[in-house]
Structure formats: C-alpha cells, structure tokens
mmCIF file of C-alpha atoms in Angstrom:
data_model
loop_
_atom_site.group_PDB
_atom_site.id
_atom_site.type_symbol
_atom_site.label_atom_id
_atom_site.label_comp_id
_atom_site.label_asym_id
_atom_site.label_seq_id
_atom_site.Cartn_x
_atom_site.Cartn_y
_atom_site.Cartn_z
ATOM 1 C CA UNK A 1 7.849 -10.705 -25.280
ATOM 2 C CA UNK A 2 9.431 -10.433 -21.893
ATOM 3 C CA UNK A 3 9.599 -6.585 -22.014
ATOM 4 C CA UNK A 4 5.974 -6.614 -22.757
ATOM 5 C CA UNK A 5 5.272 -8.794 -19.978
ATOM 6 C CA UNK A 6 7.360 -6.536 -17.063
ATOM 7 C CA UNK A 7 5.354 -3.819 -18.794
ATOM 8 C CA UNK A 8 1.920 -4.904 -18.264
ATOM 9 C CA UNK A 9 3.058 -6.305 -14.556
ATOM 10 C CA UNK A 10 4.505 -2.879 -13.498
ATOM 11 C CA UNK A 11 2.108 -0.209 -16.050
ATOM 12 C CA UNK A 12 -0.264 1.727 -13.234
ATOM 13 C CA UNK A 13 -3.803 0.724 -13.983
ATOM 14 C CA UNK A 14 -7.139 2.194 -13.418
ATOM 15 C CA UNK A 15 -9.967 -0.666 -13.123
ATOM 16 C CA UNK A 16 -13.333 0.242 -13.967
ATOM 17 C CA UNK A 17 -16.370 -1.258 -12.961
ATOM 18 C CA UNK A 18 -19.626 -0.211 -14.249
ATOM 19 C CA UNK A 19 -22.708 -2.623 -15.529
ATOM 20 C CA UNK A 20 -22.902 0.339 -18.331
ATOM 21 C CA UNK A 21 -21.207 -0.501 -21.330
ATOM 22 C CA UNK A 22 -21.165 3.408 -23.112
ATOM 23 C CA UNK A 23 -19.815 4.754 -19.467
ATOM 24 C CA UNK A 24 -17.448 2.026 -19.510
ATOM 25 C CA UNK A 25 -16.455 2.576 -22.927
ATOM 26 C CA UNK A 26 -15.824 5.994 -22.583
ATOM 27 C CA UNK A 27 -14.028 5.702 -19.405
ATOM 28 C CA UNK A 28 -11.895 3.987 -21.730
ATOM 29 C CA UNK A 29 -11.187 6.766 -24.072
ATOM 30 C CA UNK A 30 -10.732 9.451 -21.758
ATOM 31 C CA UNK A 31 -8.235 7.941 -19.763
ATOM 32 C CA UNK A 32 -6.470 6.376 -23.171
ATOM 33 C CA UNK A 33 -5.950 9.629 -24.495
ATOM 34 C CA UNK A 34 -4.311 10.785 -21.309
ATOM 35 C CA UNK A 35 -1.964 7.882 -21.406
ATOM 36 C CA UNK A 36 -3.095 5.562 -18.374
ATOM 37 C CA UNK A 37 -4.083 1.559 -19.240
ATOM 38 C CA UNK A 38 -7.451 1.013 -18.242
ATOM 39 C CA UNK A 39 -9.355 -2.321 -17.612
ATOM 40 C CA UNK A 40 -13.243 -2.087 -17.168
ATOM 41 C CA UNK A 41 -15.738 -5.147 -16.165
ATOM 42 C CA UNK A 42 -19.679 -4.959 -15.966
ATOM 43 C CA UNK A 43 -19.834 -6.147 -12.521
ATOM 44 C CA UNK A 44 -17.294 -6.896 -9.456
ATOM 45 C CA UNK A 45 -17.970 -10.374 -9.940
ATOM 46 C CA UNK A 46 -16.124 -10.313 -13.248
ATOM 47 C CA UNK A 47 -13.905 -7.722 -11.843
ATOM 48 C CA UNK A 48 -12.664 -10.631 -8.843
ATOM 49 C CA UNK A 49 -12.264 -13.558 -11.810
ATOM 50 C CA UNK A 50 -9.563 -11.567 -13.013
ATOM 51 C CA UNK A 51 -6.180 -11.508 -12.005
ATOM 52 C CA UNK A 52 -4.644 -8.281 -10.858
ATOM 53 C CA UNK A 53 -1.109 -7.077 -11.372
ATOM 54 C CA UNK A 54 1.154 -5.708 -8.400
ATOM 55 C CA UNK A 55 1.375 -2.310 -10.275
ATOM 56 C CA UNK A 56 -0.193 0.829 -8.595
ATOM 57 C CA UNK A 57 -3.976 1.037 -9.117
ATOM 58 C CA UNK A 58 -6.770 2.488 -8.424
ATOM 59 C CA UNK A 59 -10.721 1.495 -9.055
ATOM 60 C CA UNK A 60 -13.206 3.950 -10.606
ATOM 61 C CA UNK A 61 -16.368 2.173 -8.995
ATOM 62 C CA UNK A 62 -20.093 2.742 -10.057
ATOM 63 C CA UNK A 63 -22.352 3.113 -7.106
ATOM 64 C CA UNK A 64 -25.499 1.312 -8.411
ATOM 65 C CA UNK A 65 -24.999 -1.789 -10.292
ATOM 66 C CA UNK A 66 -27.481 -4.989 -10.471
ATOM 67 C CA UNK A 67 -25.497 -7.963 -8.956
ATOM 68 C CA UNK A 68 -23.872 -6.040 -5.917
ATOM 69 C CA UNK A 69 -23.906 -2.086 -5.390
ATOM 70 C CA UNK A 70 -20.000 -0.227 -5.454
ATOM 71 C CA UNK A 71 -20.423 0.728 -1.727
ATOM 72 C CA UNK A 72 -20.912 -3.305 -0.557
ATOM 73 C CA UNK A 73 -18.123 -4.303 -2.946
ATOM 74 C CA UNK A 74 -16.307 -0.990 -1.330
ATOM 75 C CA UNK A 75 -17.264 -2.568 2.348
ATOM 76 C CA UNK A 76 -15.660 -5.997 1.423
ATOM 77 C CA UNK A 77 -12.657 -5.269 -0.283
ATOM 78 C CA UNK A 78 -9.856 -4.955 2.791
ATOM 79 C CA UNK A 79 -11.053 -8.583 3.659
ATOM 80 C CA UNK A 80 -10.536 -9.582 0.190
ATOM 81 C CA UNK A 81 -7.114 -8.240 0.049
ATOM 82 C CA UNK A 82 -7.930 -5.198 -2.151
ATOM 83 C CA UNK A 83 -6.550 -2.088 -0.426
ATOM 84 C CA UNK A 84 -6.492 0.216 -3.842
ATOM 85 C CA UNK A 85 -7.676 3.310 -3.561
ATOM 86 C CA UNK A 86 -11.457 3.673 -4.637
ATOM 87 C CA UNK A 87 -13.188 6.456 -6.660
ATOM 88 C CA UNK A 88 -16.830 6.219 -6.704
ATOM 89 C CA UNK A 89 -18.891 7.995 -9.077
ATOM 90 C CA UNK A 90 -23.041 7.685 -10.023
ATOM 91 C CA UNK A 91 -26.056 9.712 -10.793
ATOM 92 C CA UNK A 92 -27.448 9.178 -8.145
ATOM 93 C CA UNK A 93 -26.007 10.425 -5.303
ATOM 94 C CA UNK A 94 -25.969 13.294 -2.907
ATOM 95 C CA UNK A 95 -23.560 15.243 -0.310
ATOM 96 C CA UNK A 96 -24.555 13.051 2.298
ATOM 97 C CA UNK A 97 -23.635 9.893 0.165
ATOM 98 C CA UNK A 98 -20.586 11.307 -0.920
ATOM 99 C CA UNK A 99 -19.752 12.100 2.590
ATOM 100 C CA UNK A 100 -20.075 9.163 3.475
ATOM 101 C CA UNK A 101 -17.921 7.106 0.828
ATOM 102 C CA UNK A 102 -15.244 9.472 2.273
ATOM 103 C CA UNK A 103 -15.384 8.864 5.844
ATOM 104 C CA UNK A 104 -15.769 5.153 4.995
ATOM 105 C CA UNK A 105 -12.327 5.165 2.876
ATOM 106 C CA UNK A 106 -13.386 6.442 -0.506
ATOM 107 C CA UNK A 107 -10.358 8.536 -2.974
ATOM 108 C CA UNK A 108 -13.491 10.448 -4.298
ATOM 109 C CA UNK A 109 -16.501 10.696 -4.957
ATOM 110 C CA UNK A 110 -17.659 12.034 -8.367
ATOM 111 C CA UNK A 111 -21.431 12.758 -9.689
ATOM 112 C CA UNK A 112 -22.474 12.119 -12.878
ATOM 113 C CA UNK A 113 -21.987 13.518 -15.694
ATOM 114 C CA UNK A 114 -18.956 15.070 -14.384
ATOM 115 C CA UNK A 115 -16.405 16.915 -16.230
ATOM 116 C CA UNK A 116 -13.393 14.823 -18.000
ATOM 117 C CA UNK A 117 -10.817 16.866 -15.779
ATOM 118 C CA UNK A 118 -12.333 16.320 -12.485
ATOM 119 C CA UNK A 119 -12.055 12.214 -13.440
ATOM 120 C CA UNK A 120 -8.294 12.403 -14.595
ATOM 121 C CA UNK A 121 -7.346 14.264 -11.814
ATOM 122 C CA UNK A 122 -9.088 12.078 -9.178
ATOM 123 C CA UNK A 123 -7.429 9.002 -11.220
ATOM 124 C CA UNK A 124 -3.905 10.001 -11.453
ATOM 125 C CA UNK A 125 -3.422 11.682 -7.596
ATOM 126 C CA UNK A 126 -5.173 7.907 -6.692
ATOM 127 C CA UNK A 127 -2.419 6.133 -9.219
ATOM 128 C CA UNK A 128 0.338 8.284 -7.026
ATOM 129 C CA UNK A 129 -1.294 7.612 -3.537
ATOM 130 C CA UNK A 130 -1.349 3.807 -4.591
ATOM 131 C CA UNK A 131 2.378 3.868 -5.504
ATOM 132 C CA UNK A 132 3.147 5.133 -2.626
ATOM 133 C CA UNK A 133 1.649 2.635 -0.374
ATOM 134 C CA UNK A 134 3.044 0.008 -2.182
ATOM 135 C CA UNK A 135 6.357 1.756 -1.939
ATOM 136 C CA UNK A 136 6.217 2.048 2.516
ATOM 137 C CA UNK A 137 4.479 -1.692 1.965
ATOM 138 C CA UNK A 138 7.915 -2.890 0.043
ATOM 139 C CA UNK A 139 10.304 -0.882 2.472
ATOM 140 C CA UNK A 140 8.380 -2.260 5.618
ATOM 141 C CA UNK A 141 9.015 -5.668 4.828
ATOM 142 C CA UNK A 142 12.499 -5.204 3.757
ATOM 143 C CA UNK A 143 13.019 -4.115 7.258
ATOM 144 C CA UNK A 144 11.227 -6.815 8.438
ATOM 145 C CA UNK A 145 13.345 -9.071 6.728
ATOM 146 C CA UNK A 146 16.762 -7.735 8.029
ATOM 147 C CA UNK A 147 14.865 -7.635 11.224
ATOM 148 C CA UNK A 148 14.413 -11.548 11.474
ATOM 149 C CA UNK A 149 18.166 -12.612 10.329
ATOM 150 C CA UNK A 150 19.025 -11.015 13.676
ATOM 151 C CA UNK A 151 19.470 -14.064 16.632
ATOM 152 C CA UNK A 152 18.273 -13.250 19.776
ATOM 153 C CA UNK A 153 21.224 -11.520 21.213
ATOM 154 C CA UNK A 154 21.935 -9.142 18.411
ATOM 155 C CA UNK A 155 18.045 -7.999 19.026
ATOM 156 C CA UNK A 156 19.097 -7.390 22.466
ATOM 157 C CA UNK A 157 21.866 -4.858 21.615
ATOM 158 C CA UNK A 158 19.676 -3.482 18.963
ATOM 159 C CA UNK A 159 17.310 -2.276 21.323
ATOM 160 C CA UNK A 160 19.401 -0.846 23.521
ATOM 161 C CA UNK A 161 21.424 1.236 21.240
ATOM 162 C CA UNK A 162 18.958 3.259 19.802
ATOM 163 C CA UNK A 163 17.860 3.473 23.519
ATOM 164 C CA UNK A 164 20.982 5.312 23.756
ATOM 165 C CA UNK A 165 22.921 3.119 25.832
ATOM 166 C CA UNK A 166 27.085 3.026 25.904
ATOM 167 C CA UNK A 167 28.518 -0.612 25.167
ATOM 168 C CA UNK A 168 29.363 -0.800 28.685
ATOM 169 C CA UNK A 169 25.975 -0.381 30.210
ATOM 170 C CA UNK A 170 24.379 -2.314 27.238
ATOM 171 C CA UNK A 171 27.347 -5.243 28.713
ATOM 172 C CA UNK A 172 26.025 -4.521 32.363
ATOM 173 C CA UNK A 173 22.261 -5.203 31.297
ATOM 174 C CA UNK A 174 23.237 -8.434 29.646
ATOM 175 C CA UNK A 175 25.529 -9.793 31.709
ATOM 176 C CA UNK A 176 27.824 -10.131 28.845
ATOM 177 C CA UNK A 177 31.366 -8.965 28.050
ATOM 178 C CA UNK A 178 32.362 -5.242 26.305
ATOM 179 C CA UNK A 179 33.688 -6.787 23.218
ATOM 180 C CA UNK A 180 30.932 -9.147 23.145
ATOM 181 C CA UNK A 181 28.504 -6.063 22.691
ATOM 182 C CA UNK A 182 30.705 -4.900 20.109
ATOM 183 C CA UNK A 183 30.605 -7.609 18.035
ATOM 184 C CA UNK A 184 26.825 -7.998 18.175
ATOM 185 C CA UNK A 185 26.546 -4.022 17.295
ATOM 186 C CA UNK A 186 28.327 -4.127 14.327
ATOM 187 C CA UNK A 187 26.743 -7.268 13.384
ATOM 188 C CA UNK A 188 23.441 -5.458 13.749
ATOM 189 C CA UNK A 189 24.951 -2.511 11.189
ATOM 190 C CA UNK A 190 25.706 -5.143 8.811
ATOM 191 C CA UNK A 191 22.445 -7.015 8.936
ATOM 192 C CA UNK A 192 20.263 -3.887 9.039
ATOM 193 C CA UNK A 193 22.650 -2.425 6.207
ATOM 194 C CA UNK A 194 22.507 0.735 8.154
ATOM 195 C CA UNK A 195 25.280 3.255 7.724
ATOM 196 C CA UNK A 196 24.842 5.113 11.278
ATOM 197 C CA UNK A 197 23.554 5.492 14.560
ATOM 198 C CA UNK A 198 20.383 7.653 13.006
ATOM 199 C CA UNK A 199 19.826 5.846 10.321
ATOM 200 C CA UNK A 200 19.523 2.419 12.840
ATOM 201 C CA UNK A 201 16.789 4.975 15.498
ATOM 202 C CA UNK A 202 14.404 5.530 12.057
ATOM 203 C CA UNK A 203 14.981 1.457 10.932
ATOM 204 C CA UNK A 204 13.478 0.695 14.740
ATOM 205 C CA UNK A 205 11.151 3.364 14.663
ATOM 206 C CA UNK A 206 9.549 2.350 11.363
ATOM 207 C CA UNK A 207 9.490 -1.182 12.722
ATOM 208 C CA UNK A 208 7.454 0.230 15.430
ATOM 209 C CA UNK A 209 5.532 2.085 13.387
ATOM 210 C CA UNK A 210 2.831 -0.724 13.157
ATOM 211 C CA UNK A 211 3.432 -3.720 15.161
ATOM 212 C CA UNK A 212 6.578 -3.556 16.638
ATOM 213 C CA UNK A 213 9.790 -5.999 15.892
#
C-alpha cells in the first residue's frame, strides 16, 4: 500500500484538459501505451478541485473550451502556483496563435489532428524540463537552508572568502582576531557542507542567482 502510494506521489504525470471526452479519451491511450500516467478533466475548473502530486508534470491544454479558454487558464496559472510546463493544442489555431502561446510561456503548441509522435515527443521533453526545475527548485532551497543556520558573523566571513580575501584581511575588515576568522570559516564549510574553496564560490553564486542570501 505504501509503495503504491510513493509511486503515485513521485510517477511523472501528464494532465489533460479538454471539454472533449473522445480527445480526452484518446489522449489517454496514446500516452498509456507509451508508458506515462495520464489524468484528464473536462474543464480547468475540475482540473483545480483536484489535488496535484509534487512529481514532474506537464499539462496538455485545449485552447477552446466552454467555461474558460486554455490561454486565460494559461495567463493565471503562475499566480495560482502552477508553474508546469504547458502544451497547447486545438483546431483552431494559426502561426500567429501559436506564436504567441510561445512567447507567452507555452512548451508547444500543437494543431489538430496532429500526428501521435509529435504529442509524445512534446510530452516527454516537457516531463524532463519539469524535472528539472523541480530538481534547481529542491537544490535552491537546500542552499537556502544551510544559508540561514549561519549567525551573523559566519555570513560575514562567508562573503569575504569567496571575495578572495586572506584570513588576515578578512580579520582587518572585521575588527576581529585571525583565529577568530578561522573558526567562523570552517564553521561556514561545515554548515554549507562544502568540501572546498570552489565548491563554497558556486554555493554563493547560486544563492545569488535569484535573490541574493
């Protein structure tokens, strides 16, 4: 029971959202004989009532649907929390719809009827982008983490060694004793779990990256 469980929390799934229930049951099909769990709703309404895993996913998204088009749900989804990537497809649409999707965050873009191929290739390079994210996502806030059980003074030394300062200068700037730098510095290896000088430049770096530490 509990295997099945970690299984269906960690299994990368494709949601699909479509008000057509023959699309929606193929979808289904295609991407079941490839392997990949699927879960398809009739409108983003029902889509939102249910829970989502914290698995890689992506959303194969119908453009023109009765309660609320794909492109609005598309509009509102980073406020919503919903950063998965998005694959839109319809029968509708045109180059400058499609290029437009794109610019405005889309994975793809796919016109109906489209070829199988096209679909399962679209889904599983948008299963592996997903991953990915949620991969630099976890690693981020491990940092982060590490990053906060420093105190104030051990931040202090932080900086300045991957500044490239020498124990003495990084003494002088503090007004602080030698050995008292040295302490702090190794307490920062042992905190940040880094295992050299480099390794400590791309943790600060990649704290950086976004907001800063």
């Amino acid at each position: 029971m509990t295997d099945n469980l970690d299984s269906s929390l960690t299994t990368p799934t494709v949601y699909i959202i479509d008000d057509d229930p023959s699309i929606r049951a193929a979808l289904d099909d295609l991407l079941a004989s490839v392997g990949v769990k699927a879960l398809s709703f009739a409108s983003t309404r029902d889509f939102l009532a249910h829970p989502l895993s914290d698995a890689p996913a992506c959303l194969v998204l119908d453009v023109r649907m009765p309660e609320q088009s794909g492109t609005d749900f598309h509009a509102q989804m980073a406020s919503r929390g919903l950063h998965m990537p998005v694959i839109f497809m319809t029968g509708h649409g045109d180059i400058h719809m499609a290029v437009k999707a794109i610019k405005q965050g889309a994975w793809d873009f796919l016109t109906k009827p489209f070829i199988d191929q096209a679909l399962i290739d679209a889904v599983q390079s948008a299963l592996a982008a997903d991953a990915q994210r949620k991969e630099q996502a976890r690693s981020r806030l491990t940092l982060q983490q590490r990053w906060d059980s420093l105190n104030p003074g051990e931040r202090d030394v932080f900086v300045r060694v991957v500044q490239g300062l020498l124990n003495k200068q990084i003494a002088a700037e503090l007004n602080v004793k030698e050995v008292t730098v040295k302490v702090r510095r190794a307490r920062v290896m042992q905190k940040m779990q880094a295992g050299s000088l480099a390794e400590l430049v791309r943790q600060f770096d990649q704290l950086n990256a976004e907001t800063g530490p």
